[in-house]
Amino acid sequence: MVDNRPFEIARETLKQLTTRKLAPTPANYQSVYCEVAGVPTLPPFPADHLREIAQALPAKTPGQQRHRALLESAVGQMNWDGVKSALLAYAGFTPAAPAQDAATAAPVAGAALAPAMATPTLPSAAAAPALTAEFFEQIARLIDYARPALGTDDARFNQQTQDVISALRQPGADAIVVKRLLADFGHRLSFAAEEQVEVRAGLLKLLHLIFENIGELSVDDHWLTGQIEALKSASLPPLTLRRLDEVERLLRDVIFKQAEAKGRELQAHEEMRQMLVAFVARLSQMTESTSTFHSKLDESARLIERAKTLTDVAPVLKDVVGATRTMAQDTMSVRDELRGMREKALTTEAEIAKLHQELDRVSIQARHDSLTGALNRKGLDEALVRELSVVRRKDTPLCVALLDIDNFKKINDKLGHATGDAALMHLAAVTREVMRPQDTLARYGGEEFVLLLPDTALDQGVEAMTRLQRELTKRFFMAGADKVLITFSAGVAQLAADETGPDAIKRADQAMYLAKRAGKNRVLAA
């Protein structure tokens, strides 16, 4: 054995490799080095096997994905301590700080292998400029900002979060301590985040059950149906604040109009009830007047029978004529009152019918795009379900077309968004005129529209979209005094057996993209 100095050992190792005619590989160098230094020979690092293990580990949650990435990184650095820490963290245990072993502390593979075999250590904040108090403060603020999204129900997690923030903001915080606290916090954070995701999904499911139950209990209530459909649409992921604000505005408008219309309908019903009460009372008065008149006639008849001269008959006849005139006047008055009630009843009935039409229109707003009048995504989903049931029941073809206006951004940038909105309305209007009554138009998003073409084979669907393109070239869109030619690229897909509506739309979208790539203003079959 040579003198136990690293450069002497390394020089003797190189001589031995040359003498033994061994290839200067890291494994051979390590074996000869350990032999010359008189230290136990460590087996080679099983990087390939450890990578296979890392790839076999499940990565379904954010925490599992992070720990598997740490394991792969440690394997790439051939760092046994890193492998140990990553595996313990993946299993849910907090790795303890590894003790320094004298045997492993000695040089094992010489100067050439030292960088690959060394275990990286995290320096303290005082030794590393990157880990300054300002950097720790940024991490603390990041954790503090994320706290509201994780809820406050878990007292233990709240305390752990506060401990991490306090440690990060402590003057002269030690990086090793901070590293350990962050590792524990990150592991617990992954579970808290997953729990919040499950809570959110559970609440959305609960809301949908409530909406569906209310909708089933109020099938004939058009006032409530519109609100239920809008709420269902709002609670579908992905949820955005802008989308929720828009649906809230729509619901407030619907609720206001429904309350106003409901009040007017109740008032109309009350007027009808009062008219019926007045009618019954007038009939009762007529009955009394008729009875009195009949009694008067009977009495007059008896007086006439007992009369002996015309002089005796004259007063009786005068009373009969007076009673008859009064009866006629009462009858005419009742007739006029009944005619007025009838006209008022007809007017009220027409007003109630108009109110129902208004309420139906307001409810329909929850399924239609407010700009173009076409169905929105919720309305499209319902139309797809309806058309798919017909296709499955009658075994008829159904084509789905997706069109996208060409160069729509240029129209917005050059002529303004108001002109762009007018162009969308022009396209929707022309499309509705060209479409068949059984076809369905929906705004898919932005400048994209979807058409459902029932009883239509693929070649017929392509022909229908081409015909719509020709029609658009005949009807110029006027932007002030300028004529603007609107063209679109479209993809058409025929629904395949056992294919869902969204899958057919996806195929049509891919064909539309190819039409764009091929030069725009084209229709391609999927």
C-alpha positions as semicolon CSV with decimal commas, in nm:
position;residue;x (nm);y (nm);z (nm)
1;M;0,000;0,000;0,000
2;V;0,137;0,344;-0,090
3;D;0,139;0,650;0,131
4;N;-0,220;0,748;0,218
5;R;-0,218;1,071;0,019
6;P;-0,485;1,117;-0,248
7;F;-0,251;1,220;-0,531
8;E;-0,014;0,929;-0,455
9;I;-0,307;0,687;-0,451
10;A;-0,441;0,830;-0,776
11;R;-0,098;0,804;-0,946
12;E;-0,052;0,443;-0,833
13;T;-0,406;0,363;-0,949
14;L;-0,327;0,489;-1,301
15;K;-0,009;0,278;-1,307
16;Q;-0,198;-0,032;-1,206
17;L;-0,462;0,027;-1,475
18;T;-0,185;0,052;-1,736
19;T;0,002;-0,253;-1,605
20;R;-0,312;-0,467;-1,593
21;K;-0,428;-0,335;-1,932
22;L;-0,766;-0,241;-1,787
23;A;-0,993;0,008;-1,958
24;P;-0,995;0,338;-1,766
25;T;-1,366;0,318;-1,686
26;P;-1,509;0,470;-1,364
27;A;-1,586;0,120;-1,230
28;N;-1,229;-0,010;-1,293
29;Y;-1,078;0,311;-1,155
30;Q;-1,289;0,287;-0,838
31;S;-1,202;-0,082;-0,786
32;V;-0,825;-0,030;-0,825
33;Y;-0,832;0,292;-0,621
34;C;-1,002;0,117;-0,327
35;E;-0,751;-0,171;-0,356
36;V;-0,450;0,066;-0,351
37;A;-0,598;0,279;-0,069
38;G;-0,684;-0,028;0,136
39;V;-1,050;0,062;0,181
40;P;-1,350;-0,160;0,111
41;T;-1,459;-0,168;-0,250
42;L;-1,805;-0,019;-0,289
43;P;-2,035;-0,169;-0,549
44;P;-2,107;0,050;-0,853
45;F;-2,404;0,286;-0,830
46;P;-2,710;0,100;-0,976
47;A;-2,842;0,403;-1,165
48;D;-3,034;0,204;-1,429
49;H;-3,215;-0,012;-1,174
50;L;-3,302;0,288;-0,958
51;R;-3,441;0,472;-1,261
52;E;-3,663;0,172;-1,336
53;I;-3,786;0,180;-0,977
54;A;-3,857;0,554;-1,003
55;Q;-4,052;0,507;-1,326
56;A;-4,259;0,228;-1,168
57;L;-4,370;0,448;-0,876
58;P;-4,726;0,589;-0,914
59;A;-4,744;0,965;-0,975
60;K;-5,118;1,036;-0,950
61;T;-5,098;1,320;-0,696
62;P;-4,884;1,638;-0,698
63;G;-4,696;1,511;-0,394
64;Q;-4,612;1,179;-0,559
65;Q;-4,500;1,355;-0,876
66;R;-4,271;1,586;-0,679
67;H;-4,113;1,307;-0,473
68;R;-4,057;1,092;-0,783
69;A;-3,885;1,387;-0,954
70;L;-3,659;1,425;-0,648
71;L;-3,574;1,055;-0,665
72;E;-3,487;1,076;-1,036
73;S;-3,269;1,380;-0,969
74;A;-3,082;1,200;-0,688
75;V;-3,026;0,897;-0,913
76;G;-2,888;1,125;-1,184
77;Q;-2,640;1,268;-0,931
78;M;-2,561;0,917;-0,794
79;N;-2,645;1,052;-0,451
80;W;-2,739;0,773;-0,208
81;D;-2,852;1,017;0,063
82;G;-3,078;1,192;-0,188
83;V;-3,226;0,856;-0,294
84;K;-3,290;0,768;0,068
85;S;-3,455;1,105;0,145
86;A;-3,675;1,093;-0,167
87;L;-3,797;0,739;-0,094
88;L;-3,873;0,822;0,270
89;A;-4,063;1,135;0,166
90;Y;-4,259;0,940;-0,096
91;A;-4,356;0,685;0,170
92;G;-4,475;0,962;0,400
93;F;-4,181;0,968;0,645
94;T;-3,961;1,265;0,725
95;P;-3,597;1,168;0,653
96;A;-3,359;1,225;0,939
97;A;-3,028;1,405;0,884
98;P;-2,778;1,136;0,777
99;A;-2,481;1,072;1,003
100;Q;-2,133;1,108;0,851
101;D;-1,967;0,768;0,816
102;A;-1,585;0,765;0,837
103;A;-1,558;0,494;0,573
104;T;-1,778;0,679;0,323
105;A;-1,612;1,011;0,410
106;A;-1,278;0,886;0,275
107;P;-1,203;0,930;-0,094
108;V;-1,349;0,637;-0,277
109;A;-1,305;0,695;-0,642
110;G;-1,033;0,958;-0,649
111;A;-1,040;1,306;-0,782
112;A;-1,208;1,207;-1,110
113;L;-1,513;1,056;-0,938
114;A;-1,536;1,295;-0,646
115;P;-1,782;1,541;-0,808
116;A;-2,018;1,259;-0,911
117;M;-2,008;1,072;-0,578
118;A;-2,016;1,371;-0,344
119;T;-2,334;1,438;-0,149
120;P;-2,445;1,798;-0,202
121;T;-2,513;1,991;0,115
122;L;-2,719;2,304;0,150
123;P;-2,511;2,594;0,282
124;S;-2,634;2,827;0,552
125;A;-2,785;3,163;0,469
126;A;-2,468;3,340;0,582
127;A;-2,249;3,132;0,346
128;A;-2,468;3,139;0,034
129;P;-2,570;3,477;-0,109
130;A;-2,873;3,318;-0,282
131;L;-3,026;3,217;0,052
132;T;-3,053;3,563;0,202
133;A;-3,314;3,699;0,434
134;E;-3,485;3,860;0,136
135;F;-3,511;3,523;-0,043
136;F;-3,658;3,362;0,269
137;E;-3,904;3,650;0,299
138;Q;-4,022;3,588;-0,060
139;I;-4,086;3,222;0,022
140;A;-4,271;3,323;0,339
141;R;-4,491;3,565;0,144
142;L;-4,561;3,297;-0,117
143;I;-4,680;3,056;0,153
144;D;-4,881;3,333;0,321
145;Y;-5,057;3,422;-0,006
146;A;-5,150;3,055;-0,064
147;R;-5,300;3,004;0,283
148;P;-5,655;3,129;0,204
149;A;-5,687;2,875;-0,080
150;L;-5,614;2,586;0,158
151;G;-5,881;2,665;0,415
152;T;-5,853;2,694;0,794
153;D;-6,022;2,373;0,907
154;D;-5,701;2,178;0,980
155;A;-5,556;2,330;1,299
156;R;-5,240;2,117;1,282
157;F;-5,166;2,224;0,925
158;N;-5,233;2,588;1,014
159;Q;-4,983;2,565;1,299
160;Q;-4,727;2,395;1,073
161;T;-4,772;2,671;0,815
162;Q;-4,720;2,937;1,081
163;D;-4,405;2,759;1,207
164;V;-4,257;2,754;0,856
165;I;-4,333;3,124;0,802
166;S;-4,185;3,213;1,142
167;A;-3,868;3,011;1,069
168;L;-3,828;3,179;0,731
169;R;-3,861;3,525;0,884
170;Q;-3,631;3,456;1,176
171;P;-3,309;3,663;1,154
172;G;-3,010;3,448;1,057
173;A;-3,226;3,146;0,976
174;D;-3,025;2,830;0,918
175;A;-3,075;2,681;0,571
176;I;-3,059;2,324;0,700
177;V;-3,341;2,386;0,946
178;V;-3,543;2,569;0,681
179;K;-3,488;2,282;0,437
180;R;-3,622;2,027;0,686
181;L;-3,925;2,241;0,772
182;L;-4,004;2,303;0,405
183;A;-3,977;1,930;0,330
184;D;-4,230;1,850;0,605
185;F;-4,452;2,138;0,498
186;G;-4,440;2,040;0,129
187;H;-4,542;1,684;0,211
188;R;-4,837;1,802;0,420
189;L;-4,923;2,069;0,163
190;S;-4,972;1,807;-0,107
191;F;-5,237;1,633;0,104
192;A;-5,408;1,963;0,192
193;A;-5,423;2,066;-0,175
194;E;-5,562;1,728;-0,279
195;E;-5,822;1,752;-0,004
196;Q;-5,931;2,097;-0,128
197;V;-5,968;1,960;-0,482
198;E;-6,185;1,675;-0,354
199;V;-6,392;1,914;-0,138
200;R;-6,451;2,140;-0,438
201;A;-6,552;1,846;-0,658
202;G;-6,783;1,716;-0,386
203;L;-6,951;2,057;-0,343
204;L;-7,004;2,090;-0,719
205;K;-7,156;1,742;-0,727
206;L;-7,383;1,834;-0,437
207;L;-7,492;2,155;-0,611
208;H;-7,573;1,963;-0,929
209;L;-7,786;1,717;-0,731
210;I;-7,976;2,008;-0,574
211;F;-8,025;2,177;-0,912
212;E;-8,147;1,857;-1,074
213;N;-8,385;1,786;-0,786
214;I;-8,536;2,137;-0,802
215;G;-8,564;2,109;-1,180
216;E;-8,750;1,777;-1,153
217;L;-8,988;1,919;-0,892
218;S;-9,059;2,223;-1,111
219;V;-9,089;2,077;-1,460
220;D;-9,381;2,308;-1,556
221;D;-9,238;2,620;-1,390
222;H;-9,071;2,813;-1,673
223;W;-8,967;3,088;-1,434
224;L;-8,748;2,849;-1,239
225;T;-8,625;2,639;-1,532
226;G;-8,415;2,921;-1,679
227;Q;-8,240;2,987;-1,350
228;I;-8,168;2,619;-1,290
229;E;-8,013;2,578;-1,637
230;A;-7,797;2,889;-1,591
231;L;-7,676;2,766;-1,251
232;K;-7,593;2,424;-1,395
233;S;-7,393;2,592;-1,669
234;A;-7,212;2,813;-1,416
235;S;-7,110;2,523;-1,194
236;L;-6,947;2,323;-1,472
237;P;-6,565;2,326;-1,466
238;P;-6,347;2,505;-1,554
239;L;-6,468;2,783;-1,326
240;T;-6,344;3,137;-1,387
241;L;-6,434;3,460;-1,210
242;R;-6,528;3,624;-1,540
243;R;-6,763;3,338;-1,626
244;L;-6,923;3,342;-1,283
245;D;-6,968;3,722;-1,297
246;E;-7,139;3,696;-1,637
247;V;-7,375;3,421;-1,519
248;E;-7,448;3,618;-1,200
249;R;-7,541;3,922;-1,412
250;L;-7,767;3,706;-1,628
251;L;-7,934;3,548;-1,326
252;R;-7,993;3,884;-1,160
253;D;-8,156;4,010;-1,480
254;V;-8,367;3,695;-1,509
255;I;-8,472;3,710;-1,143
256;F;-8,568;4,078;-1,174
257;K;-8,773;4,023;-1,490
258;Q;-8,935;3,712;-1,349
259;A;-9,030;3,890;-1,025
260;E;-9,177;4,180;-1,222
261;A;-9,370;3,952;-1,457
262;K;-9,486;3,732;-1,170
263;G;-9,624;4,037;-0,989
264;R;-9,808;4,155;-1,299
265;E;-9,957;3,810;-1,349
266;L;-10,073;3,795;-0,988
267;Q;-10,231;4,138;-1,031
268;A;-10,410;4,021;-1,346
269;H;-10,540;3,714;-1,165
270;E;-10,668;3,934;-0,881
271;E;-10,850;4,157;-1,131
272;M;-11,008;3,848;-1,288
273;R;-11,120;3,729;-0,945
274;Q;-11,275;4,066;-0,863
275;M;-11,457;4,068;-1,198
276;L;-11,600;3,725;-1,125
277;V;-11,717;3,842;-0,781
278;A;-11,883;4,147;-0,940
279;F;-12,041;3,927;-1,205
280;V;-12,190;3,692;-0,946
281;A;-12,318;3,988;-0,742
282;R;-12,479;4,142;-1,054
283;L;-12,645;3,813;-1,140
284;S;-12,786;3,802;-0,789
285;Q;-12,922;4,154;-0,833
286;M;-13,075;4,057;-1,168
287;T;-13,242;3,757;-1,005
288;E;-13,392;3,980;-0,735
289;S;-13,503;4,238;-0,995
290;T;-13,662;3,965;-1,209
291;S;-13,843;3,820;-0,907
292;T;-13,972;4,166;-0,815
293;F;-14,082;4,228;-1,173
294;H;-14,265;3,894;-1,186
295;S;-14,436;3,972;-0,856
296;K;-14,539;4,310;-0,990
297;L;-14,682;4,151;-1,304
298;D;-14,879;3,896;-1,100
299;E;-15,024;4,167;-0,879
300;S;-15,110;4,383;-1,181
301;A;-15,284;4,084;-1,345
302;R;-15,502;4,037;-1,036
303;L;-15,589;4,408;-1,028
304;I;-15,685;4,401;-1,395
305;E;-15,908;4,098;-1,334
306;R;-16,094;4,287;-1,056
307;A;-16,118;4,611;-1,252
308;K;-16,468;4,704;-1,376
309;T;-16,390;5,011;-1,583
310;L;-16,105;5,148;-1,794
311;T;-16,045;5,406;-1,527
312;D;-15,952;5,130;-1,285
313;V;-15,718;4,968;-1,542
314;A;-15,519;5,287;-1,631
315;P;-15,317;5,312;-1,305
316;V;-15,236;4,943;-1,323
317;L;-15,110;4,973;-1,679
318;K;-14,903;5,274;-1,581
319;D;-14,733;5,072;-1,303
320;V;-14,671;4,780;-1,542
321;V;-14,514;5,008;-1,802
322;G;-14,295;5,170;-1,534
323;A;-14,182;4,835;-1,399
324;T;-14,109;4,708;-1,750
325;R;-13,908;5,020;-1,833
326;T;-13,708;4,980;-1,510
327;M;-13,650;4,613;-1,587
328;A;-13,531;4,697;-1,940
329;Q;-13,295;4,963;-1,806
330;D;-13,153;4,719;-1,551
331;T;-13,113;4,454;-1,820
332;M;-12,930;4,696;-2,051
333;S;-12,707;4,809;-1,765
334;V;-12,621;4,451;-1,677
335;R;-12,556;4,375;-2,045
336;D;-12,315;4,667;-2,069
337;E;-12,140;4,567;-1,748
338;L;-12,105;4,206;-1,863
339;R;-11,975;4,318;-2,201
340;G;-11,716;4,538;-2,027
341;M;-11,615;4,249;-1,801
342;R;-11,581;4,022;-2,103
343;E;-11,359;4,270;-2,287
344;K;-11,149;4,322;-1,975
345;A;-11,120;3,945;-1,926
346;L;-11,002;3,902;-2,286
347;T;-10,749;4,183;-2,239
348;T;-10,623;4,027;-1,916
349;E;-10,600;3,685;-2,079
350;A;-10,393;3,830;-2,366
351;E;-10,168;4,007;-2,115
352;I;-10,113;3,684;-1,920
353;A;-10,026;3,501;-2,243
354;K;-9,782;3,778;-2,330
355;L;-9,626;3,752;-1,985
356;H;-9,577;3,377;-2,029
357;Q;-9,410;3,439;-2,365
358;E;-9,181;3,698;-2,205
359;L;-9,089;3,459;-1,925
360;D;-9,017;3,183;-2,177
361;R;-8,795;3,424;-2,369
362;V;-8,609;3,520;-2,053
363;S;-8,560;3,154;-1,963
364;I;-8,428;3,081;-2,313
365;Q;-8,157;3,345;-2,261
366;A;-7,980;3,099;-2,032
367;R;-7,924;2,870;-2,334
368;H;-7,849;3,125;-2,606
369;D;-7,558;3,352;-2,691
370;S;-7,664;3,709;-2,619
371;L;-7,475;3,855;-2,919
372;T;-7,564;3,626;-3,209
373;G;-7,879;3,455;-3,081
374;A;-7,723;3,115;-3,153
375;L;-7,712;2,846;-2,885
376;N;-7,434;2,877;-2,630
377;R;-7,222;2,584;-2,506
378;K;-7,495;2,473;-2,264
379;G;-7,758;2,487;-2,536
380;L;-7,525;2,297;-2,770
381;D;-7,477;2,021;-2,513
382;E;-7,854;1,980;-2,479
383;A;-7,899;1,980;-2,859
384;L;-7,629;1,715;-2,893
385;V;-7,801;1,491;-2,640
386;R;-8,129;1,534;-2,824
387;E;-7,981;1,464;-3,169
388;L;-7,778;1,167;-3,044
389;S;-8,091;1,005;-2,904
390;V;-8,258;1,042;-3,244
391;V;-7,954;0,896;-3,421
392;R;-7,942;0,594;-3,187
393;R;-8,317;0,540;-3,212
394;K;-8,364;0,581;-3,588
395;D;-8,014;0,487;-3,709
396;T;-7,986;0,805;-3,919
397;P;-7,666;0,997;-4,009
398;L;-7,564;1,312;-3,826
399;C;-7,295;1,556;-3,939
400;V;-7,115;1,799;-3,710
401;A;-6,948;2,101;-3,872
402;L;-6,713;2,344;-3,699
403;L;-6,636;2,672;-3,877
404;D;-6,391;2,946;-3,785
405;I;-6,395;3,295;-3,943
406;D;-6,076;3,363;-4,139
407;N;-5,859;3,658;-4,029
408;F;-6,110;3,764;-3,764
409;K;-5,835;3,923;-3,552
410;K;-5,751;4,157;-3,841
411;I;-6,115;4,266;-3,859
412;N;-6,111;4,347;-3,486
413;D;-5,774;4,523;-3,500
414;K;-5,848;4,723;-3,816
415;L;-6,218;4,804;-3,779
416;G;-6,275;4,770;-3,404
417;H;-6,445;4,518;-3,178
418;A;-6,790;4,663;-3,243
419;T;-6,746;4,585;-3,614
420;G;-6,619;4,239;-3,521
421;D;-6,935;4,177;-3,318
422;A;-7,146;4,296;-3,611
423;A;-6,957;4,055;-3,840
424;L;-7,039;3,766;-3,605
425;M;-7,407;3,864;-3,609
426;H;-7,399;3,886;-3,991
427;L;-7,252;3,537;-4,021
428;A;-7,510;3,395;-3,778
429;A;-7,797;3,566;-3,965
430;V;-7,685;3,437;-4,307
431;T;-7,629;3,089;-4,166
432;R;-7,980;3,075;-4,019
433;E;-8,129;3,179;-4,354
434;V;-7,935;2,911;-4,545
435;M;-7,986;2,636;-4,287
436;R;-8,279;2,396;-4,283
437;P;-8,533;2,426;-4,002
438;Q;-8,404;2,106;-3,841
439;D;-8,040;2,222;-3,838
440;T;-7,887;2,371;-3,522
441;L;-7,643;2,663;-3,495
442;A;-7,435;2,721;-3,181
443;R;-7,156;2,963;-3,096
444;Y;-6,869;2,744;-2,980
445;G;-6,646;3,027;-2,863
446;G;-6,501;3,350;-3,004
447;E;-6,537;3,333;-3,381
448;E;-6,606;2,958;-3,389
449;F;-6,951;2,813;-3,461
450;V;-7,083;2,456;-3,460
451;L;-7,362;2,330;-3,686
452;L;-7,556;2,010;-3,623
453;L;-7,691;1,866;-3,950
454;P;-7,932;1,574;-3,885
455;D;-8,017;1,323;-4,158
456;T;-7,702;1,434;-4,342
457;A;-7,421;1,214;-4,471
458;L;-7,059;1,335;-4,482
459;D;-7,054;1,440;-4,850
460;Q;-7,384;1,625;-4,803
461;G;-7,246;1,802;-4,497
462;V;-6,940;1,920;-4,690
463;E;-7,168;2,039;-4,971
464;A;-7,391;2,229;-4,725
465;M;-7,093;2,414;-4,576
466;T;-6,959;2,494;-4,924
467;R;-7,301;2,632;-5,016
468;L;-7,289;2,855;-4,707
469;Q;-6,947;2,983;-4,816
470;R;-7,086;3,078;-5,159
471;E;-7,380;3,253;-4,997
472;L;-7,146;3,463;-4,783
473;T;-6,959;3,578;-5,094
474;K;-7,289;3,707;-5,236
475;R;-7,388;3,895;-4,920
476;F;-7,118;4,144;-4,836
477;F;-7,089;4,260;-4,480
478;M;-7,108;4,641;-4,465
479;A;-6,870;4,812;-4,223
480;G;-6,991;5,166;-4,262
481;A;-6,950;5,242;-4,634
482;D;-6,697;4,961;-4,687
483;K;-6,777;4,611;-4,807
484;V;-6,601;4,340;-4,608
485;L;-6,586;3,986;-4,742
486;I;-6,626;3,731;-4,464
487;T;-6,488;3,382;-4,527
488;F;-6,446;3,084;-4,301
489;S;-6,262;2,755;-4,281
490;A;-6,462;2,452;-4,173
491;G;-6,427;2,086;-4,086
492;V;-6,712;1,837;-4,115
493;A;-6,735;1,504;-3,931
494;Q;-7,007;1,241;-3,954
495;L;-7,091;1,084;-3,621
496;A;-6,951;0,732;-3,606
497;A;-7,111;0,439;-3,428
498;D;-7,073;0,465;-3,048
499;E;-6,897;0,803;-3,088
500;T;-6,985;1,087;-2,852
501;G;-7,081;1,433;-2,964
502;P;-6,769;1,602;-2,817
503;D;-6,548;1,348;-2,997
504;A;-6,716;1,427;-3,329
505;I;-6,667;1,801;-3,265
506;K;-6,301;1,733;-3,189
507;R;-6,257;1,555;-3,523
508;A;-6,432;1,841;-3,701
509;D;-6,200;2,086;-3,524
510;Q;-5,894;1,894;-3,646
511;A;-6,025;1,903;-4,003
512;M;-6,091;2,276;-3,968
513;Y;-5,732;2,327;-3,856
514;L;-5,608;2,145;-4,165
515;A;-5,832;2,365;-4,379
516;K;-5,666;2,669;-4,222
517;R;-5,324;2,526;-4,295
518;A;-5,423;2,450;-4,655
519;G;-5,496;2,815;-4,734
520;K;-5,823;2,907;-4,552
521;N;-6,171;2,952;-4,702
522;R;-6,195;2,574;-4,740
523;V;-6,414;2,290;-4,618
524;L;-6,251;1,957;-4,536
525;A;-6,407;1,629;-4,427
526;A;-6,275;1,464;-4,113
